[in-house]
Amino acid sequence: MADTTAFDVVIAGAGPAGSMAAHRLARAGRSVLMLDRLRPASPRLGETLPGAARRLLVREGLGGLFADDRHHAPVTGGLVVWGDDRPVASDVLRDPYGPGLRLDRARFDSSLRKASLAAGADWSRTDVGDVEQCADGWIVYRDTGSAVRARTIIDATGRSARLLRRLGQSRRRGVPLVALYQMARPENNAAMERTLIEAMPDGWLYAGKVGDGRWAIGYHTRPDNAARLRACDAERAAILARAPHLSACLGALTWEGPVLSRDARSLAAKAACGPGWFAVGDAALAFDPIAGQGLFNALRTGLAAAEAILVGGTEGPSAYAEEVERVTSVYAQRRQALYQAETRWSGQPFWQAQCQTIADRKSHRSSLSEQGYRI
Ligand SMILES: Cc1cc2nc3c(=O)[nH]c(=O)nc-3n(C[C@H](O)[C@H](O)[C@H](O)COP(=O)(O)OP(=O)(O)OC[C@H]3O[C@@H](n4cnc5c(N)ncnc54)[C@H](O)[C@@H]3O)c2cc1C
């Protein structure tokens, strides 16, 4: 049975993208309901909020989210070893957007959600099941069977894109990529505020200090490789110990806690909006983590979709669709150029696969599987 209350907008997912959209819409006086299961899923380790995203939050009156920064760690620059054996250092002093923050994601998401509730949005803890079109909009079903009505719906469910899939909307899928993450205590330079990115023969690694002083270490590789390494601590530790710059910088690592595995491939919705519906954040476009722009994109698309709803008509949605399409195309070009810039292991399956265009992926997949690789 559908609840008789009809909301202007129902948002499935209250992560950064959903909360940002809710905040803007509620401030503009629209009735908004966020539905999120808030399942204690696998935590997100060591994600960096870029300086540009902080500026966007400040512009939305959300600068207070970082009033108490103890739980997030400042990121003052990077060391990148990619395409060459020598590391290239970058410094936020040269970045017009200023320093980033390595987030405690649960805390960040919760602060943003609370800010959208303070702006007047409602929320309910529930798993979103199905969605159905009706005469005056939509009926969104909770997994309990109860339902709510909405004039407009927003899919902010992240990579799972729950509503898009229920609406039969397809997505372009990038080359398979899996990230294995674990926390560690380094022997040296534990207080360093730089991010280290290092390309390796069968993947690339990421290392960054989090708020509690430990380091999040991520290894991004082929799915079959990730499955094997996740199951074998010794082999995983041995591979990371062979990363020359990680070892030189941090010394021996003492591993702590579970090894988390996350899908990290690119995903792009073929359409980011349609009549009465919008997809935002990862549901619209999920980046390869090498881009470091997922959170900015989540906040920006949340905001842009809210603005499109406020403009209304066909003008708002068209502008939104164009913006997402433009970002998707620039991202695809830059990502490919980045992977192609690493030529030291261009004959290795990982780098061959990541350098492909969508067009030549199919034939390459079959050639790799003939060689015995499970891609
Ligand atoms: C390995 C890895 C490292 C990354 N590192 C960075 C980084 O350093 N910097 C950066 O900017 N980005 C990074 N990202 C990207 C970043 O995590 C995402 O872009 C960002 O979380 C997207 O926000 P979102 O709100 O779209 O989705 P999410 O954060 O995934 O939020 C989706 C919400 O929807 C809810 N939900 C899902 N399905 C349902 C359902 N059926 N019913 C109810 N609720 C539901 C979930 O509970 C969740 O709260 C990384 C990604 C990966 C995979």
Coordinates of C-alpha atoms and ligand atoms in Angstrom, one line a residue:
M1 CA 0.0 0.0 0.0
A2 CA 1.4 3.4 -1.0
D3 CA 1.5 6.0 1.8
T4 CA -0.9 8.8 0.9
T5 CA 1.7 11.5 1.5
A6 CA 3.2 12.5 -1.8
F7 CA 6.7 14.0 -1.7
D8 CA 8.0 16.3 -4.3
V9 CA 11.2 14.2 -4.5
V10 CA 12.1 10.7 -3.1
I11 CA 15.8 10.0 -3.1
A12 CA 17.0 6.4 -3.0
G13 CA 20.4 6.5 -1.2
A14 CA 21.6 9.0 1.4
G15 CA 25.3 9.0 0.6
P16 CA 27.1 12.2 -0.5
A17 CA 25.2 12.5 -3.8
G18 CA 21.7 11.8 -2.3
S19 CA 22.3 14.1 0.8
M20 CA 23.6 16.9 -1.3
A21 CA 20.6 16.8 -3.6
A22 CA 18.3 16.6 -0.5
H23 CA 20.0 19.6 1.1
R24 CA 19.6 21.8 -2.0
L25 CA 15.9 20.8 -2.6
A26 CA 14.9 21.1 1.0
R27 CA 16.4 24.5 1.3
A28 CA 14.4 25.6 -1.7
G29 CA 11.2 24.5 0.1
R30 CA 10.6 21.1 -1.7
S31 CA 9.3 18.2 0.3
V32 CA 12.1 15.5 0.2
L33 CA 12.4 12.0 1.5
M34 CA 15.7 10.1 1.5
L35 CA 15.5 6.3 1.8
D36 CA 18.7 4.5 2.8
R37 CA 19.3 1.1 4.2
L38 CA 22.5 2.3 6.0
R39 CA 23.7 -1.3 6.1
P40 CA 27.1 -1.5 7.8
A41 CA 28.6 -2.6 4.5
S42 CA 32.3 -2.7 4.0
P43 CA 33.8 0.5 5.3
R44 CA 35.6 2.9 2.8
L45 CA 39.2 3.2 3.7
G46 CA 41.4 6.2 3.1
E47 CA 39.2 8.1 0.6
T48 CA 40.4 11.6 -0.1
L49 CA 38.0 14.5 -0.5
P50 CA 39.7 16.8 -3.0
G51 CA 40.1 20.5 -2.3
A52 CA 37.6 21.4 -5.0
A53 CA 34.9 19.4 -3.2
R54 CA 35.5 21.2 0.0
R55 CA 35.1 24.5 -1.8
L56 CA 31.8 23.3 -3.3
L57 CA 30.5 22.4 0.2
V58 CA 31.6 25.8 1.6
R59 CA 29.6 27.5 -1.2
E60 CA 26.5 25.5 -0.2
G61 CA 26.9 26.7 3.4
L62 CA 28.2 23.4 4.5
G63 CA 31.8 24.5 5.5
G64 CA 30.8 23.7 9.1
L65 CA 31.0 20.0 8.4
F66 CA 34.7 20.2 9.0
A67 CA 34.6 22.4 12.1
D68 CA 35.9 19.4 14.0
D69 CA 38.5 17.9 11.7
R70 CA 40.1 15.5 14.2
H71 CA 38.6 12.5 12.4
H72 CA 39.8 13.5 9.0
A73 CA 43.5 13.7 8.0
P74 CA 44.9 16.6 5.9
V75 CA 46.4 15.7 2.6
T76 CA 49.1 18.2 1.6
G77 CA 50.3 16.6 -1.6
G78 CA 51.2 13.5 -3.5
L79 CA 54.1 11.3 -4.6
V80 CA 53.3 9.6 -7.9
V81 CA 55.4 6.9 -9.6
W82 CA 53.7 6.3 -12.9
G83 CA 55.3 5.8 -16.3
D84 CA 58.8 6.4 -14.9
D85 CA 60.9 5.0 -12.0
R86 CA 61.3 8.4 -10.5
P87 CA 58.6 9.7 -8.2
V88 CA 56.9 13.1 -9.1
A89 CA 55.9 15.2 -6.1
S90 CA 52.9 17.5 -6.1
D91 CA 52.1 20.1 -3.4
V92 CA 48.8 21.7 -2.5
L93 CA 50.5 25.0 -2.2
R94 CA 50.2 25.1 -6.0
D95 CA 46.6 23.9 -6.0
P96 CA 44.1 26.7 -6.3
Y97 CA 41.5 24.6 -4.4
G98 CA 43.7 24.1 -1.4
P99 CA 44.3 20.9 0.7
G100 CA 42.2 17.8 0.5
L101 CA 41.1 15.7 3.5
R102 CA 41.5 11.9 3.9
L103 CA 38.0 11.2 5.3
D104 CA 36.5 9.1 7.9
R105 CA 33.7 8.3 5.4
A106 CA 31.0 7.1 7.9
R107 CA 31.4 10.4 9.8
F108 CA 31.4 12.5 6.7
D109 CA 28.3 10.8 5.3
S110 CA 26.5 11.1 8.6
S111 CA 27.3 14.9 8.9
L112 CA 26.1 15.6 5.4
R113 CA 22.9 13.6 6.0
K114 CA 22.3 15.5 9.3
A115 CA 22.8 18.8 7.4
S116 CA 20.1 17.9 4.9
L117 CA 17.7 16.9 7.7
A118 CA 18.4 20.3 9.4
A119 CA 17.5 21.9 6.0
G120 CA 14.1 20.2 6.2
A121 CA 14.5 16.9 4.4
D122 CA 13.0 13.7 5.8
W123 CA 14.6 10.3 5.8
S124 CA 13.7 6.7 6.5
R125 CA 16.0 3.7 7.1
T126 CA 14.9 1.1 4.6
D127 CA 16.0 -1.0 1.7
V128 CA 14.5 0.4 -1.5
G129 CA 12.9 -2.5 -3.5
D130 CA 11.0 -1.6 -6.6
V131 CA 9.7 1.5 -8.3
E132 CA 6.6 1.9 -10.5
Q133 CA 5.3 4.8 -12.6
C134 CA 1.7 6.1 -11.8
A135 CA -0.5 8.8 -13.1
D136 CA 1.0 11.7 -11.0
G137 CA 4.6 10.4 -10.7
W138 CA 6.1 7.4 -9.0
I139 CA 5.5 4.8 -6.3
V140 CA 8.7 3.7 -4.5
Y141 CA 8.5 0.4 -2.6
R142 CA 10.4 -0.3 0.6
D143 CA 11.6 -3.9 1.0
T144 CA 8.9 -4.3 3.7
G145 CA 6.3 -3.8 1.0
S146 CA 5.1 -0.4 2.2
A147 CA 5.5 2.4 -0.4
V148 CA 5.7 6.2 -0.8
R149 CA 4.6 8.4 -3.7
A150 CA 6.8 11.0 -5.4
R151 CA 6.5 13.4 -8.3
T152 CA 10.3 13.0 -9.1
I153 CA 12.7 10.2 -8.0
I154 CA 16.5 10.4 -7.7
D155 CA 18.7 7.3 -7.9
A156 CA 21.6 8.0 -5.5
T157 CA 22.2 4.3 -4.6
G158 CA 25.9 4.4 -5.7
R159 CA 27.4 1.7 -8.0
S160 CA 24.4 -0.6 -7.4
A161 CA 22.1 1.9 -9.3
R162 CA 19.1 0.2 -7.9
L163 CA 16.4 2.4 -9.5
L164 CA 18.1 2.6 -12.9
R165 CA 18.2 -1.2 -13.0
R166 CA 14.5 -1.3 -12.0
L167 CA 13.7 1.2 -14.8
G168 CA 15.6 -1.0 -17.3
Q169 CA 18.3 1.7 -17.9
S170 CA 21.6 0.3 -19.1
R171 CA 25.1 1.3 -18.2
R172 CA 28.5 1.3 -20.0
R173 CA 30.9 -0.9 -18.1
G174 CA 34.6 -0.2 -18.1
V175 CA 37.5 -2.7 -17.9
P176 CA 37.2 -4.9 -14.7
L177 CA 39.2 -3.6 -11.9
V178 CA 39.2 -4.6 -8.2
A179 CA 40.6 -2.8 -5.2
L180 CA 42.0 -4.6 -2.2
Y181 CA 42.3 -2.4 0.9
Q182 CA 43.8 -3.0 4.3
M183 CA 45.1 -0.8 7.2
A184 CA 48.7 -0.9 8.2
R185 CA 51.1 0.8 10.6
P186 CA 54.3 1.9 8.8
E187 CA 57.8 1.6 10.2
N188 CA 58.9 5.1 8.8
N189 CA 57.3 8.4 7.9
A190 CA 54.0 7.5 9.7
A191 CA 53.1 11.2 10.0
M192 CA 53.6 12.0 6.3
E193 CA 50.6 13.9 4.8
R194 CA 51.2 12.9 1.2
T195 CA 49.4 10.3 -0.9
L196 CA 51.6 7.7 -2.6
I197 CA 50.5 6.2 -5.9
E198 CA 52.8 3.7 -7.5
A199 CA 52.3 1.7 -10.7
M200 CA 53.4 -2.0 -10.6
P201 CA 53.6 -4.8 -13.2
D202 CA 50.1 -6.1 -12.4
G203 CA 48.3 -3.2 -11.0
W204 CA 48.8 0.0 -9.0
L205 CA 48.9 0.9 -5.4
Y206 CA 47.6 3.7 -3.2
A207 CA 48.8 4.6 0.3
G208 CA 47.5 7.4 2.5
K209 CA 47.4 8.2 6.2
V210 CA 43.9 8.3 7.8
G211 CA 42.7 10.2 10.9
D212 CA 43.8 7.7 13.5
G213 CA 47.4 7.7 12.3
R214 CA 47.3 4.4 10.5
W215 CA 47.7 4.1 6.7
A216 CA 45.2 2.7 4.2
I217 CA 47.0 0.7 1.6
G218 CA 45.1 -0.2 -1.6
Y219 CA 46.1 -2.5 -4.4
H220 CA 44.1 -2.2 -7.7
T221 CA 44.4 -5.2 -10.0
R222 CA 42.6 -7.7 -12.2
P223 CA 39.7 -9.5 -10.5
D224 CA 41.3 -13.0 -10.7
N225 CA 44.5 -11.7 -9.3
A226 CA 42.6 -9.8 -6.5
A227 CA 40.6 -13.0 -5.6
R228 CA 43.8 -15.0 -5.2
L229 CA 45.7 -12.3 -3.3
R230 CA 42.8 -11.7 -0.9
A231 CA 42.9 -15.3 0.1
C232 CA 46.7 -15.4 0.6
D233 CA 48.2 -12.9 3.1
A234 CA 51.8 -13.9 2.5
E235 CA 51.6 -13.5 -1.3
R236 CA 49.8 -10.1 -1.0
A237 CA 52.3 -8.8 1.5
A238 CA 55.2 -10.1 -0.7
I239 CA 53.8 -8.2 -3.8
L240 CA 53.4 -5.0 -1.9
A241 CA 56.9 -5.4 -0.3
R242 CA 58.3 -5.4 -3.9
A243 CA 56.9 -1.9 -4.6
P244 CA 60.2 0.0 -4.4
H245 CA 58.8 3.4 -3.4
L246 CA 56.2 2.1 -0.9
S247 CA 59.0 0.2 0.8
A248 CA 61.5 3.1 0.6
C249 CA 58.9 5.6 2.0
L250 CA 57.2 3.6 4.7
G251 CA 59.5 0.8 5.5
A252 CA 58.1 -2.5 6.9
L253 CA 54.3 -2.5 7.2
T254 CA 52.4 -4.1 10.1
W255 CA 49.0 -5.1 8.7
E256 CA 45.9 -4.7 10.8
G257 CA 42.2 -5.7 10.3
P258 CA 40.4 -7.4 7.4
V259 CA 41.3 -7.2 3.7
L260 CA 38.4 -5.4 1.9
S261 CA 37.6 -6.0 -1.7
R262 CA 35.7 -3.4 -3.8
D263 CA 34.7 -3.2 -7.4
A264 CA 36.6 -0.2 -8.9
R265 CA 35.8 -0.3 -12.6
S266 CA 34.2 2.7 -14.4
L267 CA 30.4 2.6 -14.9
A268 CA 28.4 5.2 -16.8
A269 CA 24.7 5.3 -17.2
K270 CA 23.7 5.6 -20.9
A271 CA 21.1 8.3 -19.8
A272 CA 21.6 10.3 -16.5
C273 CA 18.0 11.4 -16.4
G274 CA 14.6 10.8 -18.1
P275 CA 11.0 12.0 -17.5
G276 CA 10.6 12.4 -13.8
W277 CA 13.8 10.6 -12.8
F278 CA 17.5 11.5 -12.3
A279 CA 20.6 9.4 -11.5
V280 CA 23.4 11.1 -9.4
G281 CA 26.8 10.2 -8.1
D282 CA 28.1 6.8 -8.8
A283 CA 24.7 5.7 -10.1
A284 CA 25.2 8.1 -13.0
L285 CA 29.0 7.8 -13.4
A286 CA 31.4 5.8 -11.2
F287 CA 35.0 6.7 -11.7
D288 CA 38.1 4.5 -11.5
P289 CA 39.7 5.5 -8.1
I290 CA 42.8 6.7 -9.9
A291 CA 40.8 9.8 -10.9
G292 CA 40.3 10.7 -7.2
Q293 CA 37.1 12.6 -8.2
G294 CA 34.3 10.3 -7.2
L295 CA 33.2 12.4 -4.1
F296 CA 33.4 15.6 -6.1
N297 CA 31.3 14.1 -8.8
A298 CA 28.8 12.8 -6.2
L299 CA 28.4 16.2 -4.6
R300 CA 28.3 18.1 -7.9
T301 CA 25.8 15.8 -9.6
G302 CA 23.6 15.8 -6.5
L303 CA 23.6 19.6 -6.6
A304 CA 23.1 19.8 -10.4
A305 CA 20.2 17.3 -10.4
A306 CA 18.5 19.4 -7.6
E307 CA 19.0 22.5 -9.7
A308 CA 17.6 20.8 -12.7
I309 CA 14.5 19.8 -10.7
L310 CA 14.1 23.4 -9.5
V311 CA 14.4 24.8 -13.0
G312 CA 11.9 22.2 -14.2
G313 CA 10.4 21.8 -17.7
T314 CA 12.7 20.2 -20.3
E315 CA 15.4 22.9 -19.8
G316 CA 16.6 21.7 -16.4
P317 CA 16.9 17.9 -17.3
S318 CA 18.5 18.7 -20.6
A319 CA 21.2 20.8 -19.0
Y320 CA 21.8 18.1 -16.5
A321 CA 22.1 15.3 -19.1
E322 CA 24.5 17.5 -21.1
E323 CA 26.7 18.1 -18.1
V324 CA 27.0 14.4 -17.2
E325 CA 27.6 13.4 -20.8
R326 CA 30.4 16.0 -21.1
V327 CA 32.1 14.9 -17.8
T328 CA 31.8 11.2 -18.9
S329 CA 33.5 11.9 -22.2
V330 CA 36.4 14.0 -20.7
Y331 CA 36.8 11.4 -18.0
A332 CA 37.0 8.5 -20.5
Q333 CA 39.7 10.3 -22.6
R334 CA 41.8 11.3 -19.6
R335 CA 41.6 7.9 -18.0
Q336 CA 42.8 6.2 -21.1
A337 CA 45.6 8.7 -21.6
L338 CA 46.7 8.1 -18.0
Y339 CA 46.9 4.3 -18.4
Q340 CA 48.6 4.6 -21.8
A341 CA 51.3 6.8 -20.2
E342 CA 52.5 3.8 -18.2
T343 CA 54.6 1.9 -20.8
R344 CA 57.0 0.0 -18.6
W345 CA 54.7 -3.1 -18.5
S346 CA 52.7 -2.5 -21.6
G347 CA 52.9 -6.2 -22.5
Q348 CA 51.4 -7.3 -19.2
P349 CA 47.7 -8.3 -19.1
F350 CA 46.7 -5.7 -16.5
W351 CA 48.1 -2.7 -18.5
Q352 CA 47.0 -4.1 -21.9
A353 CA 43.4 -4.4 -20.6
Q354 CA 43.3 -1.0 -18.9
C355 CA 44.6 0.7 -22.0
Q356 CA 41.8 -0.6 -24.2
T357 CA 39.0 1.4 -25.7
I358 CA 35.5 0.0 -25.3
A359 CA 35.6 -0.9 -29.0
D360 CA 38.6 -3.3 -28.8
R361 CA 37.7 -4.7 -25.4
K362 CA 35.6 -7.6 -26.8
S363 CA 38.3 -9.1 -29.0
H364 CA 41.0 -8.6 -26.4
R365 CA 38.9 -10.4 -23.7
S366 CA 38.6 -13.5 -25.9
S367 CA 42.4 -13.4 -26.7
L368 CA 43.3 -13.2 -23.0
S369 CA 40.9 -16.0 -22.1
E370 CA 42.5 -18.1 -24.7
Q371 CA 45.7 -17.6 -22.9
G372 CA 44.1 -18.8 -19.7
Y373 CA 43.4 -15.5 -18.0
R374 CA 40.1 -15.1 -16.3
I375 CA 39.1 -11.4 -17.0
Ligands
LIG1 C1 38.5 1.6 -4.0 C2 37.9 3.0 -4.1 C3 38.5 4.1 -3.7 C4 38.0 5.4 -3.8 N1 38.7 6.5 -3.4 C5 38.2 7.7 -3.6 C6 38.9 8.9 -3.2 O1 40.0 8.8 -2.6 N2 38.4 10.1 -3.4 C7 37.1 10.2 -4.0 O2 36.7 11.4 -4.2 N3 36.4 9.1 -4.4 C8 36.9 7.9 -4.2 N4 36.1 6.8 -4.5 C9 34.8 7.0 -5.1 C10 33.7 7.3 -4.0 O3 33.7 6.2 -3.0 C11 32.3 7.3 -4.6 O4 32.4 8.1 -5.8 C12 31.3 8.0 -3.7 O5 31.1 7.2 -2.6 C13 29.9 8.1 -4.5 O6 28.9 8.6 -3.6 P1 27.4 8.2 -3.9 O7 26.6 9.1 -2.9 O8 27.1 8.3 -5.3 O9 27.3 6.7 -3.6 P2 27.6 5.9 -2.2 O10 28.6 6.6 -1.4 O11 27.9 4.5 -2.6 O12 26.2 6.0 -1.4 C14 25.1 5.2 -1.9 C15 24.1 5.1 -0.7 O13 22.9 4.4 -1.2 C16 22.5 3.4 -0.2 N5 21.9 2.3 -1.0 C17 22.4 1.5 -2.0 N6 21.5 0.6 -2.4 C18 20.3 0.9 -1.7 C19 19.0 0.3 -1.6 N7 18.7 -0.7 -2.5 N8 18.1 0.7 -0.7 C20 18.5 1.7 0.1 N9 19.7 2.3 0.2 C21 20.6 1.9 -0.7 C22 23.8 3.0 0.5 O14 23.5 2.5 1.8 C23 24.6 4.3 0.5 O15 24.4 5.0 1.7 C24 36.7 5.5 -4.4 C25 36.0 4.4 -4.9 C26 36.6 3.1 -4.7 C27 35.8 1.9 -5.2

